GROMACS .gro file of C-alpha atoms in nm:
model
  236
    1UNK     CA    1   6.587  11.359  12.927
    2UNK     CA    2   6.831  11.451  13.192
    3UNK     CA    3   7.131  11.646  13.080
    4UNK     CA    4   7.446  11.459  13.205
    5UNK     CA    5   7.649  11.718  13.432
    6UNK     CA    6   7.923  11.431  13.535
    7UNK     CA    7   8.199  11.541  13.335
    8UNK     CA    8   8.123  11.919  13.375
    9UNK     CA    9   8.393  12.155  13.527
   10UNK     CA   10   8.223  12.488  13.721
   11UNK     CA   11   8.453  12.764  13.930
   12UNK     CA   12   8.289  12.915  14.160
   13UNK     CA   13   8.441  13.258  14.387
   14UNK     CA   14   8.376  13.318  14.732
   15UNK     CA   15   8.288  12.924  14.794
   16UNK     CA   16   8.420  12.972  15.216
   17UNK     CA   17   8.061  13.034  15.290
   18UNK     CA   18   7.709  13.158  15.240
   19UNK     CA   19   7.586  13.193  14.905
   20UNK     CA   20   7.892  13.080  14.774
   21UNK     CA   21   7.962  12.766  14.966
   22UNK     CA   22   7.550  12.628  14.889
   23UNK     CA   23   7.643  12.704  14.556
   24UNK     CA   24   7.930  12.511  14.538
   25UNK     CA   25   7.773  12.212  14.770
   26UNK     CA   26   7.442  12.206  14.491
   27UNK     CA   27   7.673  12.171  14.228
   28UNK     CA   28   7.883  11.864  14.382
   29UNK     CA   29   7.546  11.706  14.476
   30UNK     CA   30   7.401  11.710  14.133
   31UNK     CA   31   7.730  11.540  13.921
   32UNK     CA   32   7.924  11.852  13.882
   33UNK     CA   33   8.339  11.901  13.957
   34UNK     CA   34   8.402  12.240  14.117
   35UNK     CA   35   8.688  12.471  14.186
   36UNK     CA   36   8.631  12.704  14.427
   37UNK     CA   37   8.859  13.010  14.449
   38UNK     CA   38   8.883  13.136  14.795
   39UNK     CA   39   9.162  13.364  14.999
   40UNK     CA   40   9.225  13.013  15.224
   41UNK     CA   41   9.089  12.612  15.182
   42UNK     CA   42   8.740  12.554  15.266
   43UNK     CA   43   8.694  12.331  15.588
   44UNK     CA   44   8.364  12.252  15.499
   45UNK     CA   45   8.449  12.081  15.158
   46UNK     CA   46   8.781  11.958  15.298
   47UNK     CA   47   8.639  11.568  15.282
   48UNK     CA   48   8.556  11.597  14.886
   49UNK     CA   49   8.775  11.363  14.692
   50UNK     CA   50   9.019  11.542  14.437
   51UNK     CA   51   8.899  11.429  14.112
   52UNK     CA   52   8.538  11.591  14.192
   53UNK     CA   53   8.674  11.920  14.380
   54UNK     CA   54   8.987  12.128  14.385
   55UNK     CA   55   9.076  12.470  14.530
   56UNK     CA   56   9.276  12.732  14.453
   57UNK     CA   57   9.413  13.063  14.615
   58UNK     CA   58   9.204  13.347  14.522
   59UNK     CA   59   9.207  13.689  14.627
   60UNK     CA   60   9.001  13.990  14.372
   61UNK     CA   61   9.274  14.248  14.543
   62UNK     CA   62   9.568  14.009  14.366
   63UNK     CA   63   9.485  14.006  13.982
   64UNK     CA   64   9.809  13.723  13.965
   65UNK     CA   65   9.564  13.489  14.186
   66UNK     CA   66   9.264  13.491  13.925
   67UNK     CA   67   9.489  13.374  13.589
   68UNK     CA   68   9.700  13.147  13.818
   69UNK     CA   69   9.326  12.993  13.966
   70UNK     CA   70   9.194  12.956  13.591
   71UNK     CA   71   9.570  12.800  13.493
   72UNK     CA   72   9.559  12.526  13.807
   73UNK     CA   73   9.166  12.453  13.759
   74UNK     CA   74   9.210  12.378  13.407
   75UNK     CA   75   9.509  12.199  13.465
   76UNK     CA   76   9.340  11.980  13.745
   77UNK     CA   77   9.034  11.890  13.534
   78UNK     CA   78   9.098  11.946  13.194
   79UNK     CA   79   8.843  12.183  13.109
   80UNK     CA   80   8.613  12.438  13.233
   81UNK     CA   81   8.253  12.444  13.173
   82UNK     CA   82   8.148  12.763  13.365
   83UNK     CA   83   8.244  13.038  13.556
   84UNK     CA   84   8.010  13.170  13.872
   85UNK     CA   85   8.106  13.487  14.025
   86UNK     CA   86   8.007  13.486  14.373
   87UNK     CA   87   8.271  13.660  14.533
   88UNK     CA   88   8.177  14.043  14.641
   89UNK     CA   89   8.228  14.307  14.950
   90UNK     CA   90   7.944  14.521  15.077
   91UNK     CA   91   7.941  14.860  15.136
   92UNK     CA   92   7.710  15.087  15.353
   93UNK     CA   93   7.848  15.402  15.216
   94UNK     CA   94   7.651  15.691  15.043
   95UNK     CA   95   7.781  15.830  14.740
   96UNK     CA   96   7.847  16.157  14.901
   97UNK     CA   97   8.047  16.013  15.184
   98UNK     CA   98   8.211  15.751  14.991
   99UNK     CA   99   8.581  15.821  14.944
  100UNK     CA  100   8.805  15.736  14.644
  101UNK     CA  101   8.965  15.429  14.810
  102UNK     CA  102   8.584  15.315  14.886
  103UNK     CA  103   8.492  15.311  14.528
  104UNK     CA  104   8.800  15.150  14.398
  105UNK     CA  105   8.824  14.893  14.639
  106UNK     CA  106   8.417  14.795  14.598
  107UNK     CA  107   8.437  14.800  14.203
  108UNK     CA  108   8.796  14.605  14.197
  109UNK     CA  109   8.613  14.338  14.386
  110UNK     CA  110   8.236  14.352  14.276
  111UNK     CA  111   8.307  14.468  13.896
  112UNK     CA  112   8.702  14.429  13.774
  113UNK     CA  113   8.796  14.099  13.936
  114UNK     CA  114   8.496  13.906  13.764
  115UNK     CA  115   8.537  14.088  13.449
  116UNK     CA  116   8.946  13.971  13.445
  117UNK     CA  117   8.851  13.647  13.517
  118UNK     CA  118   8.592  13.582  13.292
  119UNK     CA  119   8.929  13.693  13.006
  120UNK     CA  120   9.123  13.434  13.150
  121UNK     CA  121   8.858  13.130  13.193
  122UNK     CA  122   8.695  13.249  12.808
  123UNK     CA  123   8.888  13.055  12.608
  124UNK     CA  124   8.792  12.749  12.810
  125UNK     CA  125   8.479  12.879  12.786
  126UNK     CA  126   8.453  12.890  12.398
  127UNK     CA  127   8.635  12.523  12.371
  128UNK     CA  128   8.364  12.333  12.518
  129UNK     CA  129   8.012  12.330  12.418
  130UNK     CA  130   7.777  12.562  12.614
  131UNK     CA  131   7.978  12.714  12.823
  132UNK     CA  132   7.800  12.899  13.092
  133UNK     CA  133   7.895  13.276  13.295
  134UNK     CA  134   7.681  13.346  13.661
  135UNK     CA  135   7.738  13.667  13.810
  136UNK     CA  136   7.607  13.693  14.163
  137UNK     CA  137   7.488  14.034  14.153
  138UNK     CA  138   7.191  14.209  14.359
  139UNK     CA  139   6.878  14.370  14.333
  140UNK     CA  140   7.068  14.670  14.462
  141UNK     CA  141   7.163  14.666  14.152
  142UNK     CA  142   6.822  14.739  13.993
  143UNK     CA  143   6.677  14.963  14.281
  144UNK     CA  144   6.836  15.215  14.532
  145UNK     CA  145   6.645  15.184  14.821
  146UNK     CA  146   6.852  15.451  15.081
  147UNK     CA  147   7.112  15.671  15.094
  148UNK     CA  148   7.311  15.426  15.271
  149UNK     CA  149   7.439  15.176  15.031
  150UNK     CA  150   7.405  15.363  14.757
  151UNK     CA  151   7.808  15.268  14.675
  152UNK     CA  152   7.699  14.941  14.653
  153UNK     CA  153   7.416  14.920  14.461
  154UNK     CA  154   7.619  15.132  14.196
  155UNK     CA  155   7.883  14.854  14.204
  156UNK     CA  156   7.626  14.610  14.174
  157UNK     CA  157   7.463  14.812  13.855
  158UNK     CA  158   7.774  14.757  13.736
  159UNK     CA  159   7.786  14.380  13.783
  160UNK     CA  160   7.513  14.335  13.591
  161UNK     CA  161   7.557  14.557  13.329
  162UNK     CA  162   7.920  14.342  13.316
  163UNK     CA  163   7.673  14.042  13.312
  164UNK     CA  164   7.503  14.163  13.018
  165UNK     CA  165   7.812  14.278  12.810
  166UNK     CA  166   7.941  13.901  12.828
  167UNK     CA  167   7.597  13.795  12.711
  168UNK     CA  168   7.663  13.958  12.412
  169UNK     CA  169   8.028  13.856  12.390
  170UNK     CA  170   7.950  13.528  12.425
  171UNK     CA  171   7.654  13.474  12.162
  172UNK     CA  172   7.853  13.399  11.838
  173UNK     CA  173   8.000  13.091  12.038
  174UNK     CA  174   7.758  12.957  12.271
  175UNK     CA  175   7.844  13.077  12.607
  176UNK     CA  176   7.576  13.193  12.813
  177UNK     CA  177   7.526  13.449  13.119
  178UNK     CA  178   7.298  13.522  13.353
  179UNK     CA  179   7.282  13.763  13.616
  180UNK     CA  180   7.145  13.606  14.012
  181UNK     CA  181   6.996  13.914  14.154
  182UNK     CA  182   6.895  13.832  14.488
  183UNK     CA  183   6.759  14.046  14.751
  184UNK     CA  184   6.791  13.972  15.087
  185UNK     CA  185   6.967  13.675  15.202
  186UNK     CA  186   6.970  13.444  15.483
  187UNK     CA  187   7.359  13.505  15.529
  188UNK     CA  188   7.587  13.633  15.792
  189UNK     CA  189   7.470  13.956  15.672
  190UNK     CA  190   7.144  13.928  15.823
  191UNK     CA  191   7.249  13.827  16.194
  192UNK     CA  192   7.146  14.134  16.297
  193UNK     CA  193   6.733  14.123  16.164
  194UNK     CA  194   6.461  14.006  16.409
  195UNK     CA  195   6.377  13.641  16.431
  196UNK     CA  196   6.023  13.677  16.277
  197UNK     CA  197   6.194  13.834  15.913
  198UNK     CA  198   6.510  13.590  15.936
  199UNK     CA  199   6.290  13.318  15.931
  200UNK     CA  200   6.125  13.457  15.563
  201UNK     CA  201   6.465  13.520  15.385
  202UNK     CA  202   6.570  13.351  15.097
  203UNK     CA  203   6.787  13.048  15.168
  204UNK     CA  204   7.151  13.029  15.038
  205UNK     CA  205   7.036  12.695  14.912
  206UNK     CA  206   6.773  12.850  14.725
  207UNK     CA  207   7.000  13.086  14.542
  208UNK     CA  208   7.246  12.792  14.462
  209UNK     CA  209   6.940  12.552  14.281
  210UNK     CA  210   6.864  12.893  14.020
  211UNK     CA  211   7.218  12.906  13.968
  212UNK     CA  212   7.261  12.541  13.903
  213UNK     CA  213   6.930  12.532  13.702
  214UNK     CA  214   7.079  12.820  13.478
  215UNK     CA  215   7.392  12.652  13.447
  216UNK     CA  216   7.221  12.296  13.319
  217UNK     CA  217   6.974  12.493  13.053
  218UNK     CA  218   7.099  12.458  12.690
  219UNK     CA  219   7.219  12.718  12.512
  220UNK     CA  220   6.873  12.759  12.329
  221UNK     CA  221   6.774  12.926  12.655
  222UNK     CA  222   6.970  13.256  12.708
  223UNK     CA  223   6.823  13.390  13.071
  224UNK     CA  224   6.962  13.715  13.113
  225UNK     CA  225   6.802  13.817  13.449
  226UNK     CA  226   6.680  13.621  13.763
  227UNK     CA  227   6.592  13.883  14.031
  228UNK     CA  228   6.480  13.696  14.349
  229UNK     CA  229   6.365  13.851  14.651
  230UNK     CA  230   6.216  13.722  14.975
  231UNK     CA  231   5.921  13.923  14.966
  232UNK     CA  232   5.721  14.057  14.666
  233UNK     CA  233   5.855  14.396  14.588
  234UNK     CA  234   5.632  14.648  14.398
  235UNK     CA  235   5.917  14.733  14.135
  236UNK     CA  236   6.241  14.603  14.103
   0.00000   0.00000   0.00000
């Protein structure tokens, strides 16, 4: 039997566009209401009617923005079913050039601002029944691969060591998360690759139906991992 997603309330970060904005586009498609948290309103969702889709500032540098986002989207709806944390900055830093501002500013966006606002949206969380965490978070998470990025693929480690903390915080009451680890994506970040390889990169649509299929599996099913990658890797 279908699980009914109609009355189900999802906020998703970083919804302006790539993996964020197919996420939040699946999600309307398939019955669910979203509120997307961006730094400005989404032109490509302007035309969605307000009792399926509402926005709210965000920024991850402003921690008033997140409880204020959590406050309006539970306000608007009257619930909230899930939280997806999308939202991130990249980094090409190593760890030996990285500077102090570097690191604070990559882990205040990749690791603090999901962790605050996973507090704020948890006791919406625990009031309805399985209520579901996503964290976006990378296979740079699992893997260095160079020097170069090695700053981000620490922030990322954290990310999903914060998605497995909540796992565990969430098991006496039901809520579920999962960490998305996806490699390479077909995003703006990958304007620069040859043709041939663009054309063999995961989809931001892709990403968006594993996040929506971990979002609609019952609590009975507690996924802790999805690493995805566009290619088979040897080791993750």
């Amino acid at each position: 039997m279908k699980t009914s997603t109609s009355s189900r309330v999802a906020l998703v970060s970083g919804a302006s566009r790539g993996i964020g904005l197919a996420i939040a586009r699946e999600l309307l498609e398939h019955g669910w209401r979203v509120s997307a948290g961006t730094r400005g309103p989404i032109e490509a969702l302007a035309g969605q009617s307000s009792d399926r889709y509402h926005w709210a500032r965000f920024d991850a540098f402003d921690p008033a923005t997140e409880s204020a986002w959590v406050q309006a989207a539970s306000a608007h709806f009257g619930q909230i079913d899930a939280m997806v944390h999308n939202a991130g900055i990249l980094s090409r830093q190593s760890v030996i050039d990285a500077t102090s501002q570097e690191f604070d500013e990559i882990f205040e966006v990749n690791v603090k601002s999901p962790m605050r606002l996973t507090q704020c949206a948890w006791p919406h969380l625990k009031a309805v029944q399985n209520g579901k965490v996503i964290v976006v978070a990378s296979l740079a998470g699992k893997r260095v691969r160079a020097a170069e990025g090695g700053l981000y693929s620490m922030s990322k480690a954290a990310a999903l060591m914060l998605a497995h903390s909540l796992r565990h915080a969430g098991d006496v009451d039901g809520i579920r998360c999962t960490a998305v680890c996806p490699g390479f994506v077909a995003t703006d970040m990958a304007d620069g690759v040859e043709e041939g390889i663009k054309a063999q990169l995961t989809q931001p649509k892709e990403i968006a139906t594993i996040v929506r299929m971990a979002l609609e599996l019952p609590a009975s099913a507690s996924v802790a991992e999805i690493p995805v990658s566009w290619k088979v890797e040897a080791e993750y």
